[in-house]
Tab-separated table of C-alpha atoms in Angstrom:
chain	number	residue	atom	x	y	z
A	1	MET	CA	107.989	70.491	107.769
A	2	LEU	CA	106.419	70.074	111.190
A	3	LEU	CA	103.853	72.771	111.713
A	4	SER	CA	102.415	74.307	114.832
A	5	CYS	CA	99.769	71.927	116.065
A	6	ASN	CA	97.729	72.802	119.148
A	7	ASN	CA	95.059	70.665	120.759
A	8	ILE	CA	92.726	68.522	118.699
A	9	GLY	CA	90.027	70.579	117.034
A	10	SER	CA	92.266	73.626	116.995
A	11	ARG	CA	95.158	73.706	114.491
A	12	CYS	CA	96.784	70.721	112.898
A	13	GLU	CA	99.093	69.778	110.084
A	14	TRP	CA	98.400	68.048	106.803
A	15	SER	CA	101.358	67.037	104.690
A	16	ASP	CA	103.080	64.179	102.871
A	17	VAL	CA	104.002	60.803	104.359
A	18	GLN	CA	106.964	62.052	106.368
A	19	GLU	CA	104.953	64.928	107.774
A	20	VAL	CA	101.929	62.803	108.613
A	21	LEU	CA	104.201	60.622	110.728
A	22	ALA	CA	105.485	63.737	112.481
A	23	ALA	CA	101.959	64.988	113.064
A	24	LEU	CA	100.922	61.645	114.493
A	25	ARG	CA	103.677	61.937	117.057
A	26	VAL	CA	102.315	65.333	118.122
A	27	VAL	CA	98.545	64.904	118.199
A	28	GLY	CA	97.993	61.249	117.452
A	29	ARG	CA	96.591	61.750	113.972
A	30	SER	CA	96.915	63.671	110.720
A	31	PRO	CA	94.729	66.762	110.079
A	32	ILE	CA	91.022	66.420	109.412
A	33	GLY	CA	88.337	68.775	108.108
A	34	ASP	CA	87.092	69.577	111.608
A	35	ASP	CA	90.388	71.246	112.556
A	36	ALA	CA	90.071	75.004	112.892
A	37	GLY	CA	93.014	75.626	110.582
A	38	VAL	CA	95.956	74.116	108.769
A	39	VAL	CA	99.344	75.845	108.735
A	40	ILE	CA	102.111	74.860	106.345
A	41	SER	CA	105.516	76.218	107.304
A	42	ASN	CA	108.882	76.313	105.569
A	43	GLY	CA	110.773	73.119	106.290
A	44	THR	CA	112.513	70.081	104.853
A	45	TYR	CA	109.556	68.492	103.105
A	46	ASP	CA	107.044	70.360	100.944
A	47	PRO	CA	103.596	68.738	101.100
A	48	ILE	CA	102.007	67.191	98.015
A	49	MET	CA	98.279	66.549	98.271
A	50	PRO	CA	97.398	62.827	97.978
A	51	SER	CA	93.660	63.415	97.514
A	52	PRO	CA	91.079	66.243	97.475
A	53	GLN	CA	91.305	68.272	100.683
A	54	THR	CA	88.894	70.511	102.616
A	55	PHE	CA	90.132	72.869	105.340
A	56	ASN	CA	88.384	75.427	107.519
A	57	ASN	CA	91.324	77.852	107.250
A	58	LEU	CA	94.659	77.537	105.471
A	59	GLU	CA	97.940	79.394	105.941
A	60	VAL	CA	100.909	78.719	103.652
A	61	GLN	CA	103.804	80.489	105.307
A	62	ALA	CA	106.727	82.176	103.539
A	63	GLY	CA	109.079	79.646	101.978
A	64	ALA	CA	106.557	76.800	102.105
A	65	ILE	CA	105.143	75.169	98.958
A	66	LEU	CA	101.818	73.335	98.754
A	67	THR	CA	101.438	71.264	95.577
A	68	LEU	CA	97.843	70.383	94.700
A	69	ASN	CA	98.893	67.443	92.512
A	70	SER	CA	95.712	67.552	90.339
A	71	PHE	CA	93.433	67.304	93.398
A	72	ASP	CA	90.750	69.842	94.316
A	73	LEU	CA	91.236	72.161	97.285
A	74	THR	CA	88.452	73.700	99.380
A	75	VAL	CA	89.015	76.284	102.129
A	76	ASN	CA	85.831	77.293	103.911
A	77	GLY	CA	87.348	80.239	105.755
A	78	ASP	CA	90.454	82.342	105.197
A	79	ALA	CA	93.279	81.258	102.908
A	80	THR	CA	96.514	83.208	103.415
A	81	VAL	CA	99.399	82.496	101.065
A	82	SER	CA	102.757	84.011	101.946
A	83	GLY	CA	104.552	81.042	100.399
A	84	THR	CA	103.476	79.177	97.249
A	85	ILE	CA	100.511	77.135	96.073
A	86	THR	CA	101.213	75.234	92.861
A	87	ALA	CA	98.483	73.685	90.734
A	88	SER	CA	98.981	71.355	87.802
A	89	GLY	CA	96.295	72.544	85.412
A	90	SER	CA	92.960	70.895	86.157
A	91	GLU	CA	92.062	71.544	89.784
A	92	THR	CA	89.016	73.308	91.197
A	93	ILE	CA	90.006	75.610	94.055
A	94	THR	CA	87.086	76.772	96.212
A	95	LEU	CA	87.770	79.608	98.648
A	96	SER	CA	86.129	82.183	100.862
A	97	ASN	CA	88.680	84.959	101.448
A	98	LEU	CA	92.028	84.701	99.655
A	99	THR	CA	95.031	86.875	100.546
A	100	VAL	CA	98.213	86.326	98.540
A	101	SER	CA	101.514	88.002	99.327
A	102	GLY	CA	103.417	85.000	97.978
A	103	THR	CA	102.659	83.077	94.778
A	104	VAL	CA	99.746	81.118	93.354
A	105	THR	CA	100.846	79.279	90.217
A	106	LEU	CA	98.090	78.090	87.895
A	107	ALA	CA	99.314	75.910	85.052
A	108	GLY	CA	96.295	75.293	82.843
A	109	THR	CA	92.501	75.467	83.008
A	110	GLU	CA	92.009	75.547	86.761
A	111	THR	CA	88.769	76.994	88.147
A	112	VAL	CA	89.165	79.267	91.179
A	113	LEU	CA	85.937	80.079	93.023
A	114	VAL	CA	86.150	83.008	95.452
A	115	ALA	CA	83.098	83.726	97.627
A	116	GLY	CA	84.726	86.491	99.675
A	117	ASP	CA	87.461	89.060	99.183
A	118	LEU	CA	90.448	88.551	96.886
A	119	ASN	CA	93.594	90.504	97.761
A	120	LEU	CA	96.782	89.996	95.727
A	121	THR	CA	98.741	92.895	97.256
A	122	GLY	CA	102.430	92.010	97.188
A	123	GLY	CA	101.677	88.645	95.587
A	124	THR	CA	101.864	86.953	92.207
A	125	LEU	CA	99.102	85.103	90.375
A	126	THR	CA	100.269	83.075	87.377
A	127	GLU	CA	97.087	82.922	85.329
A	128	ALA	CA	97.716	80.389	82.499
A	129	SER	CA	94.250	79.648	81.011
A	130	SER	CA	92.495	79.592	84.362
A	131	HIS	CA	89.045	80.901	85.250
A	132	VAL	CA	88.536	82.998	88.390
A	133	ILE	CA	84.889	83.279	89.450
A	134	LEU	CA	83.616	85.727	92.087
A	135	ASN	CA	80.575	83.817	93.302
A	136	GLY	CA	79.736	85.198	96.729
A	137	ASN	CA	76.343	86.234	98.083
A	138	ALA	CA	77.629	89.145	100.190
A	139	ALA	CA	79.684	92.196	99.251
A	140	GLN	CA	83.063	91.333	97.713
A	141	SER	CA	86.242	93.329	97.090
A	142	VAL	CA	89.017	92.522	94.608
A	143	THR	CA	92.525	93.998	94.708
A	144	SER	CA	94.504	92.800	91.691
A	145	ALA	CA	97.749	94.637	92.520
A	146	GLY	CA	98.997	94.481	88.934
A	147	ASN	CA	98.159	90.823	88.357
A	148	SER	CA	96.154	89.798	85.302
A	149	PHE	CA	93.427	87.215	84.745
A	150	SER	CA	92.803	84.882	81.842
A	151	THR	CA	89.041	84.616	82.359
A	152	LEU	CA	87.393	86.600	85.150
A	153	THR	CA	83.693	86.165	85.917
A	154	MET	CA	81.603	88.148	88.401
A	155	SER	CA	78.586	85.959	89.230
A	156	ASN	CA	77.592	87.503	92.574
A	157	GLN	CA	73.956	88.513	92.063
A	158	SER	CA	73.200	89.328	95.703
A	159	ALA	CA	75.557	92.172	96.654
A	160	LEU	CA	77.978	94.766	95.307
A	161	VAL	CA	81.341	93.643	93.933
A	162	THR	CA	84.077	96.308	94.028
A	163	PHE	CA	87.290	96.221	92.039
A	164	ALA	CA	89.560	98.362	94.194
A	165	ASP	CA	92.308	98.942	91.624
A	166	ALA	CA	93.126	98.450	87.940
A	167	VAL	CA	92.071	95.168	86.330
A	168	GLN	CA	93.579	93.298	83.393
A	169	ALA	CA	91.730	90.317	81.910
A	170	THR	CA	91.594	88.541	78.583
A	171	LEU	CA	87.903	87.677	79.023
A	172	TYR	CA	85.626	89.401	81.527
A	173	TYR	CA	82.010	88.496	82.286
A	174	SER	CA	79.699	90.333	84.657
A	175	GLN	CA	76.601	88.215	85.169
A	176	SER	CA	73.544	90.035	86.460
A	177	GLY	CA	75.191	91.873	89.333
A	178	ASN	CA	76.102	95.366	90.497
A	179	VAL	CA	79.774	96.287	90.097
A	180	THR	CA	81.966	99.264	90.986
A	181	TYR	CA	85.216	99.642	89.050
A	182	GLY	CA	87.766	101.613	91.070
A	183	ASP	CA	90.419	102.188	88.404
A	184	ASP	CA	91.397	101.387	84.804
A	185	PHE	CA	90.185	98.197	83.159
A	186	THR	CA	91.881	96.483	80.209
A	187	ALA	CA	90.248	93.499	78.494
A	188	THR	CA	90.104	91.738	75.148
A	189	GLN	CA	86.420	90.989	75.710
A	190	PHE	CA	84.184	92.776	78.226
A	191	HIS	CA	80.705	91.253	78.644
A	192	VAL	CA	77.959	92.530	80.952
A	193	TYR	CA	74.677	90.597	81.291
A	194	SER	CA	71.506	91.546	83.167
A	195	ASP	CA	69.409	88.421	82.730
A	196	ASN	CA	67.784	88.675	86.170
A	197	GLY	CA	66.826	92.358	86.170
A	198	SER	CA	68.259	95.848	85.967
A	199	ILE	CA	71.820	96.341	87.211
A	200	THR	CA	74.212	99.225	87.811
A	201	GLN	CA	77.856	99.415	86.754
A	202	VAL	CA	79.821	102.317	88.269
A	203	PHE	CA	82.989	103.392	86.444
A	204	ASN	CA	85.715	105.393	88.138
A	205	ALA	CA	85.833	109.038	87.060
A	206	GLY	CA	89.019	109.804	85.139
A	207	SER	CA	89.904	106.151	84.567
A	208	THR	CA	90.266	104.538	81.131
A	209	TYR	CA	88.505	101.356	80.067
A	210	ALA	CA	90.460	99.938	77.133
A	211	ILE	CA	88.379	97.181	75.573
A	212	GLN	CA	88.736	95.376	72.277
A	213	GLU	CA	85.222	93.873	72.202
A	214	PHE	CA	82.556	95.554	74.322
A	215	TRP	CA	79.261	93.749	74.983
A	216	LEU	CA	76.383	95.162	77.050
A	217	ASN	CA	73.543	92.649	76.890
A	218	GLY	CA	70.419	94.165	78.412
A	219	SER	CA	66.804	93.536	77.457
A	220	VAL	CA	63.283	94.794	78.135
A	221	GLY	CA	62.856	95.306	81.875
A	222	LYS	CA	66.484	94.359	82.450
A	223	VAL	CA	68.191	97.637	81.715
A	224	GLN	CA	71.852	98.240	82.443
A	225	HIS	CA	72.723	101.537	84.122
A	226	LEU	CA	76.241	102.875	83.515
A	227	LYS	CA	77.349	105.635	85.876
A	228	SER	CA	80.430	107.642	86.722
A	229	SER	CA	81.709	107.608	90.300
A	230	SER	CA	81.434	111.424	90.320
A	231	THR	CA	80.328	114.289	88.108
A	232	SER	CA	83.534	113.865	86.060
A	233	THR	CA	83.691	111.595	83.046
A	234	TRP	CA	85.234	108.163	82.654
A	235	ASN	CA	86.943	107.162	79.408
A	236	LEU	CA	85.859	104.260	77.199
A	237	ASN	CA	88.221	103.202	74.421
A	238	VAL	CA	86.821	100.388	72.269
A	239	SER	CA	89.377	99.310	69.667
A	240	GLY	CA	87.285	96.564	68.043
A	241	PHE	CA	83.489	96.489	68.076
A	242	ALA	CA	80.677	97.160	70.524
A	243	THR	CA	77.250	95.614	71.012
A	244	VAL	CA	74.952	97.622	73.285
A	245	ASP	CA	71.332	96.723	74.122
A	246	TYR	CA	69.026	98.413	76.651
A	247	VAL	CA	71.570	100.639	78.377
């Protein structure tokens, strides 16, 4: 799997032993963190990470498979997955913007940190028992495209997080941030905290929020404001129990 590799400091390949040898023939070395981006294409050998890796940008092209092999992956810029990323169950994956039209397979209790936008349009996320955390400090957008989450946490306390379409999660936590929900939301547990001050949660008019356990945990001076996106109502269906404080 020899990838496009321009001049040093531009784009270079990281891969397994066979591919490192190929890369050395092209640019005289294997990829390093200072490279502008790493591209993995469909070829004979699928790369298996030998150690934790940090890239500025990452593109996994259609047909290619990147196996994390229990090592952590960090992408400081854009990660685009048209092929497949396979984890083994314990990795921490730290990303800025993630666009998936291929497959991301999570096998266990991986932690996926997303500081930018998450777009799964046309892609598949295998959730297992993983934890996806939206931890940016600027506005973030999430498009689930029918994929579900095991545990989903919104920890961005600096800017608005928008869920552009319907969301399905076993456990959902919103931690002291402002959120707009653009469509239906289905969750076993739905927790909203406002530990750092008052927050606003905007629910899409006409959408249904089907929750088994509904927790709104406000306090004095840290009120939670629930609003509809328009003058029309939104629908809350709590099938289990609800705990509501300072809303």
